[in-house]
CSV table of C-alpha atoms in Angstrom, one decimal:
chain,number,residue,atom,x,y,z
A,1,MET,CA,-7.0,-9.4,-10.5
A,2,LEU,CA,-9.6,-7.6,-12.7
A,3,VAL,CA,-9.1,-6.8,-16.3
A,4,TYR,CA,-11.1,-3.8,-17.5
A,5,LYS,CA,-12.0,-5.3,-20.9
A,6,GLU,CA,-13.2,-8.5,-19.4
A,7,LEU,CA,-15.7,-6.9,-17.1
A,8,GLN,CA,-19.4,-6.1,-17.7
A,9,ALA,CA,-22.1,-4.6,-15.6
A,10,GLY,CA,-24.1,-7.1,-13.5
A,11,GLN,CA,-21.2,-9.6,-13.4
A,12,ARG,CA,-20.6,-11.4,-10.1
A,13,LEU,CA,-17.0,-11.6,-9.0
A,14,GLU,CA,-15.3,-14.5,-7.2
A,15,PRO,CA,-16.0,-14.1,-3.4
A,16,LEU,CA,-13.6,-14.1,-0.5
A,17,VAL,CA,-14.4,-16.2,2.5
A,18,LYS,CA,-12.8,-15.0,5.7
A,19,ASP,CA,-11.8,-17.2,8.6
A,20,PRO,CA,-14.3,-17.0,11.5
A,21,VAL,CA,-14.0,-13.9,13.6
A,22,SER,CA,-12.4,-14.6,17.0
A,23,LYS,CA,-12.3,-12.8,20.3
A,24,VAL,CA,-8.6,-12.5,20.1
A,25,GLN,CA,-9.0,-10.9,16.7
A,26,LEU,CA,-11.3,-8.2,18.2
A,27,VAL,CA,-8.7,-7.5,20.9
A,28,LYS,CA,-6.0,-7.2,18.2
A,29,TYR,CA,-8.2,-4.9,16.1
A,30,ALA,CA,-9.0,-2.7,19.1
A,31,GLY,CA,-5.3,-2.3,19.7
A,32,ALA,CA,-4.4,-1.7,16.1
A,33,SER,CA,-7.3,0.7,15.4
A,34,GLY,CA,-7.4,2.5,18.7
A,35,ASP,CA,-11.2,1.8,19.1
A,36,PHE,CA,-11.3,0.5,22.7
A,37,ASN,CA,-15.1,0.6,23.1
A,38,PRO,CA,-15.5,-2.4,25.6
A,39,LEU,CA,-18.5,-3.5,23.6
A,40,HIS,CA,-16.0,-5.2,21.3
A,41,THR,CA,-13.8,-6.8,23.9
A,42,ASP,CA,-15.6,-7.2,27.2
A,43,ASP,CA,-18.4,-9.8,27.3
A,44,ALA,CA,-19.7,-8.6,30.8
A,45,PHE,CA,-20.0,-5.1,29.5
A,46,ALA,CA,-21.7,-6.2,26.3
A,47,GLN,CA,-24.2,-8.3,28.3
A,48,LYS,CA,-24.9,-5.3,30.6
A,49,ILE,CA,-26.1,-3.3,27.6
A,50,GLY,CA,-28.3,-6.1,26.3
A,51,MET,CA,-26.1,-8.0,23.9
A,52,GLN,CA,-25.4,-11.7,24.1
A,53,GLY,CA,-21.7,-10.9,24.3
A,54,VAL,CA,-19.1,-8.9,22.4
A,55,ILE,CA,-19.7,-7.8,18.8
A,56,ALA,CA,-17.2,-7.1,16.1
A,57,HIS,CA,-16.1,-3.6,15.2
A,58,GLY,CA,-18.1,-2.5,12.1
A,59,MET,CA,-14.8,-1.2,10.8
A,60,LEU,CA,-13.2,-4.7,11.0
A,61,VAL,CA,-15.9,-5.9,8.6
A,62,MET,CA,-15.1,-2.9,6.3
A,63,GLY,CA,-11.5,-4.0,6.6
A,64,PHE,CA,-12.5,-7.4,5.2
A,65,LEU,CA,-14.2,-5.7,2.3
A,66,GLY,CA,-11.0,-3.6,1.9
A,67,GLU,CA,-8.9,-6.7,1.7
A,68,TYR,CA,-11.2,-8.1,-0.9
A,69,ALA,CA,-11.3,-4.9,-3.0
A,70,MET,CA,-7.4,-4.7,-2.9
A,71,LYS,CA,-7.3,-8.4,-4.0
A,72,LEU,CA,-9.6,-7.7,-6.9
A,73,ALA,CA,-7.6,-4.5,-7.8
A,74,GLY,CA,-4.2,-6.3,-7.6
A,75,ASP,CA,-1.7,-4.4,-9.6
A,76,SER,CA,-4.1,-3.3,-12.3
A,77,ALA,CA,-6.1,-0.7,-10.5
A,78,ILE,CA,-6.1,1.6,-7.4
A,79,LEU,CA,-8.9,2.6,-5.1
A,80,THR,CA,-10.3,6.1,-5.4
A,81,ASN,CA,-13.5,5.8,-3.3
A,82,PHE,CA,-14.7,3.2,-0.8
A,83,LYS,CA,-17.8,3.3,1.3
A,84,MET,CA,-19.8,1.0,3.5
A,85,ARG,CA,-23.2,1.0,5.3
A,86,PHE,CA,-23.3,-1.0,8.5
A,87,GLY,CA,-26.1,-3.5,9.0
A,88,ALA,CA,-26.6,-6.5,11.3
A,89,VAL,CA,-23.9,-7.2,13.9
A,90,THR,CA,-21.1,-9.7,13.5
A,91,VAL,CA,-20.1,-11.8,16.5
A,92,PRO,CA,-17.2,-14.2,17.3
A,93,ARG,CA,-17.3,-17.4,15.2
A,94,ASP,CA,-19.2,-15.7,12.4
A,95,SER,CA,-17.5,-16.3,9.1
A,96,ILE,CA,-17.8,-13.3,6.7
A,97,THR,CA,-18.1,-13.8,3.0
A,98,CYS,CA,-17.2,-10.8,0.8
A,99,SER,CA,-18.7,-10.6,-2.6
A,100,ALA,CA,-19.1,-8.1,-5.4
A,101,ILE,CA,-21.2,-7.3,-8.4
A,102,VAL,CA,-19.9,-5.0,-11.2
A,103,ASN,CA,-22.1,-1.9,-11.0
A,104,LYS,CA,-20.7,0.4,-13.8
A,105,LEU,CA,-17.8,0.7,-16.1
A,106,TYR,CA,-16.9,4.3,-17.2
A,107,GLU,CA,-14.3,6.6,-18.5
A,108,ASP,CA,-13.6,10.0,-17.1
A,109,ASP,CA,-10.9,12.4,-18.3
A,110,GLY,CA,-9.2,9.6,-20.3
A,111,GLN,CA,-9.1,7.3,-17.2
A,112,ARG,CA,-11.0,4.0,-16.9
A,113,PHE,CA,-13.0,3.2,-13.8
A,114,VAL,CA,-15.2,0.4,-12.5
A,115,SER,CA,-17.6,0.7,-9.5
A,116,LEU,CA,-18.4,-2.5,-7.7
A,117,ASP,CA,-21.2,-3.1,-5.3
A,118,LEU,CA,-19.8,-4.9,-2.2
A,119,PHE,CA,-21.5,-7.2,0.2
A,120,ALA,CA,-20.4,-8.7,3.5
A,121,GLU,CA,-22.6,-11.6,4.7
A,122,LYS,CA,-22.4,-13.9,7.7
A,123,GLY,CA,-24.7,-16.5,6.1
A,124,PRO,CA,-27.0,-16.7,3.1
A,125,GLU,CA,-29.2,-13.5,3.0
A,126,GLN,CA,-27.6,-12.3,6.2
A,127,VAL,CA,-25.9,-9.1,5.2
A,128,VAL,CA,-23.8,-7.4,7.8
A,129,GLY,CA,-22.7,-4.6,5.5
A,130,SER,CA,-23.0,-3.4,2.0
A,131,GLY,CA,-20.9,-0.9,0.2
A,132,GLN,CA,-19.3,0.3,-3.0
A,133,VAL,CA,-15.7,0.8,-4.2
A,134,VAL,CA,-14.4,2.7,-7.2
A,135,LEU,CA,-11.3,1.3,-8.9
A,136,GLN,CA,-9.2,3.3,-11.3
A,137,PHE,CA,-7.3,1.2,-13.9
A,138,GLN,CA,-3.6,2.0,-14.4
B,1,MET,CA,-28.3,18.5,23.3
B,2,GLU,CA,-30.1,18.1,20.0
B,3,LEU,CA,-28.4,18.3,16.6
B,4,THR,CA,-28.7,21.6,14.8
B,5,LYS,CA,-27.5,22.8,11.5
B,6,LYS,CA,-25.6,25.5,13.4
B,7,ILE,CA,-22.7,23.2,14.0
B,8,ILE,CA,-22.0,22.7,10.2
B,9,GLY,CA,-18.6,24.1,9.5
B,10,LEU,CA,-17.2,23.7,13.0
B,11,SER,CA,-13.8,22.1,13.0
B,12,GLY,CA,-11.5,20.6,15.5
B,13,PRO,CA,-7.8,21.5,16.0
B,14,GLU,CA,-5.3,20.3,13.4
B,15,PHE,CA,-3.3,17.3,14.5
B,16,VAL,CA,-0.3,15.4,13.1
B,17,PHE,CA,-0.3,11.7,12.5
B,18,GLU,CA,2.9,9.8,11.6
B,19,VAL,CA,2.3,6.5,9.7
B,20,GLU,CA,4.6,3.8,11.0
B,21,LYS,CA,5.4,0.6,9.2
B,22,GLY,CA,4.8,-1.4,12.3
B,23,HIS,CA,1.4,0.1,12.8
B,24,ILE,CA,0.4,-0.8,9.3
B,25,ARG,CA,1.6,-4.4,9.9
B,26,LYS,CA,-0.4,-4.7,13.1
B,27,PHE,CA,-3.5,-3.2,11.5
B,28,ALA,CA,-3.3,-5.6,8.5
B,29,GLU,CA,-2.7,-8.6,10.8
B,30,ALA,CA,-5.7,-7.7,12.9
B,31,ILE,CA,-7.9,-7.8,9.8
B,32,GLY,CA,-6.2,-11.1,8.8
B,33,ASP,CA,-5.2,-9.5,5.5
B,34,SER,CA,-2.0,-11.2,4.3
B,35,ASN,CA,-1.5,-8.9,1.3
B,36,PRO,CA,2.4,-8.5,1.1
B,37,LEU,CA,1.8,-4.9,-0.1
B,38,TYR,CA,1.5,-3.9,3.6
B,39,VAL,CA,4.6,-5.7,5.0
B,40,ASP,CA,7.1,-6.7,2.3
B,41,GLU,CA,9.2,-3.8,1.0
B,42,GLU,CA,10.8,-5.8,-1.7
B,43,TYR,CA,7.5,-7.0,-3.0
B,44,ALA,CA,5.8,-3.6,-2.7
B,45,ILE,CA,8.6,-1.8,-4.6
B,46,ASN,CA,7.8,-3.7,-7.7
B,47,THR,CA,4.1,-2.9,-7.7
B,48,VAL,CA,2.3,0.2,-9.0
B,49,TYR,CA,2.6,1.6,-5.5
B,50,GLY,CA,6.4,1.5,-5.5
B,51,GLY,CA,6.5,0.8,-1.7
B,52,ILE,CA,4.6,-0.3,1.4
B,53,ILE,CA,1.2,1.3,1.6
B,54,ALA,CA,-1.6,1.1,4.3
B,55,PRO,CA,-4.8,-0.9,3.9
B,56,PRO,CA,-7.8,1.1,2.6
B,57,THR,CA,-9.5,1.3,6.0
B,58,PHE,CA,-6.3,2.5,7.8
B,59,PRO,CA,-7.4,6.1,7.9
B,60,ILE,CA,-10.0,5.2,10.5
B,61,VAL,CA,-7.0,4.8,12.9
B,62,ILE,CA,-6.2,8.5,12.3
B,63,GLY,CA,-9.8,9.5,13.0
B,64,GLN,CA,-9.6,7.6,16.3
B,65,ASP,CA,-6.4,9.4,17.2
B,66,SER,CA,-8.1,12.7,17.1
B,67,GLY,CA,-10.0,11.6,20.2
B,68,ASP,CA,-12.2,14.3,21.6
B,69,SER,CA,-10.7,17.0,19.5
B,70,ILE,CA,-14.0,18.2,18.4
B,71,ASP,CA,-16.5,18.8,21.2
B,72,LEU,CA,-20.0,19.3,19.8
B,73,GLY,CA,-21.6,18.9,23.2
B,74,LEU,CA,-23.4,15.8,21.9
B,75,ASN,CA,-24.2,12.6,23.8
B,76,GLN,CA,-21.7,10.0,22.7
B,77,ARG,CA,-24.2,7.2,23.7
B,78,ARG,CA,-26.7,8.4,21.1
B,79,MET,CA,-24.2,8.1,18.3
B,80,LEU,CA,-24.2,5.1,16.0
B,81,HIS,CA,-21.7,4.7,13.2
B,82,GLY,CA,-24.0,4.3,10.3
B,83,GLU,CA,-21.8,4.7,7.3
B,84,GLN,CA,-18.1,5.1,6.5
B,85,GLU,CA,-16.5,6.5,3.3
B,86,PHE,CA,-13.0,7.1,2.2
B,87,ILE,CA,-12.1,9.4,-0.7
B,88,TYR,CA,-8.6,8.7,-1.8
B,89,ARG,CA,-6.3,11.1,-3.7
B,90,ARG,CA,-3.4,8.7,-3.2
B,91,PRO,CA,-2.7,5.7,-1.0
B,92,ILE,CA,-1.2,6.3,2.5
B,93,ARG,CA,2.4,5.3,2.7
B,94,ALA,CA,4.6,4.1,5.5
B,95,GLY,CA,6.6,7.2,6.6
B,96,ASP,CA,3.8,9.7,5.7
B,97,ILE,CA,3.4,12.6,8.0
B,98,LEU,CA,-0.3,13.6,7.7
B,99,TYR,CA,-1.8,16.9,8.8
B,100,CYS,CA,-5.4,16.2,9.8
B,101,GLN,CA,-8.5,18.1,10.8
B,102,MET,CA,-12.0,17.0,11.5
B,103,LYS,CA,-14.9,19.1,10.3
B,104,VAL,CA,-18.7,18.9,10.6
B,105,THR,CA,-19.8,18.9,7.0
B,106,ASP,CA,-23.5,18.1,7.3
B,107,VAL,CA,-26.4,17.7,9.6
B,108,TYR,CA,-29.7,16.4,8.2
B,109,GLU,CA,-32.9,14.6,9.0
B,110,ARG,CA,-34.6,11.8,7.2
B,111,GLU,CA,-37.8,9.8,7.8
B,112,GLY,CA,-36.8,6.4,9.1
B,113,ARG,CA,-38.8,3.3,10.1
B,114,THR,CA,-39.0,4.5,13.7
B,115,GLY,CA,-39.8,8.1,12.8
B,116,GLN,CA,-37.6,11.1,12.2
B,117,MET,CA,-33.9,10.3,12.2
B,118,GLN,CA,-31.0,12.7,12.6
B,119,PHE,CA,-27.6,12.3,10.9
B,120,LEU,CA,-24.3,14.0,11.4
B,121,VAL,CA,-21.5,13.9,8.8
B,122,LEU,CA,-17.9,14.4,10.0
B,123,ASP,CA,-15.0,14.7,7.5
B,124,THR,CA,-11.4,14.2,8.6
B,125,GLU,CA,-9.1,15.7,5.9
B,126,MET,CA,-5.6,14.3,5.8
B,127,LYS,CA,-3.0,16.3,3.9
B,128,ASP,CA,0.7,15.7,3.3
B,129,GLU,CA,3.5,18.1,4.3
B,130,ALA,CA,3.1,20.1,1.1
B,131,GLY,CA,-0.6,20.6,1.9
B,132,LYS,CA,-1.8,18.2,-0.8
B,133,LEU,CA,-4.9,16.2,0.1
B,134,VAL,CA,-4.3,12.5,0.6
B,135,VAL,CA,-7.5,11.1,2.0
B,136,ILE,CA,-10.9,12.3,3.3
B,137,SER,CA,-12.4,10.0,5.9
B,138,ARG,CA,-16.2,10.6,6.0
B,139,THR,CA,-18.1,9.3,8.9
B,140,ASN,CA,-21.9,9.3,8.9
B,141,ILE,CA,-23.4,9.1,12.4
B,142,VAL,CA,-27.0,8.3,13.3
B,143,TYR,CA,-28.0,10.5,16.2
B,144,ARG,CA,-30.5,8.3,17.9
B,145,PRO,CA,-33.5,9.4,20.1
B,146,LEU,CA,-32.7,9.4,23.8
B,147,LYS,CA,-34.4,6.0,24.7
B,148,ASN,CA,-32.6,3.1,23.1
B,149,SER,CA,-29.2,4.6,23.1
B,150,GLU,CA,-27.1,2.7,25.5
B,151,THR,CA,-24.2,1.6,23.4
B,152,GLY,CA,-22.6,4.5,21.7
B,153,VAL,CA,-19.4,4.8,19.7
B,154,LYS,CA,-16.1,6.5,20.4
B,155,LEU,CA,-15.3,9.1,17.8
């Protein structure tokens, strides 16, 4: 859990390493999210359109970053803005590591905020998504 | 059909989304997110949230629910989900009844590695029963040239 006074710009935060993505997880995520694009659940379909097999929903990877951001925020801050740009694809058995660097600390209208740069990587230098989250301290 | 700025401001019909506790649990489980804030009422009540809330990417479910409610006459197969943003006024809670509407908020072009790229920005605004804004889900879609556009996304 982050403490405003202990943070400084450029600081790297403790990463979160997720369990490898599984095909069952993609089926579960399709059901829970309502995104039934067969590209995420049907290998034959994915191969027909030129992929090796199914790929993970980009929003599942954003979900991992959301889990990470909420873990960092804990009970001391709430999310006000969260965005992500999708990069390389994630496939079953990829293990995603979520990491963050403190971008900026600022005050606005008497409230304290921190913006964090977020990264989701499937291996060293293999970014599958990058984003930013703004946390408002309570 | 090609993207034009003429579609900026177009909106789909308003729709209602009820946030169910079981749906929040399934969504968190699919992500593999074991934060008790999403499932354990007793735990959640003693946090700053005062009760069960939905994970930060949950509003995407609500966007999916709108299905084809906004028909822009565009080719779904040319659409690629490039960026996603959530702007939160407050967290979504179990039991919320949200009044939602999708709008086209921007269409623009940018020079990319492979030439001119077109982008479409769709906002889904989610309000509570009193009409207060809860979340905006902002989806940035790359509208690809006709050739390598086999995959597509569902909006």
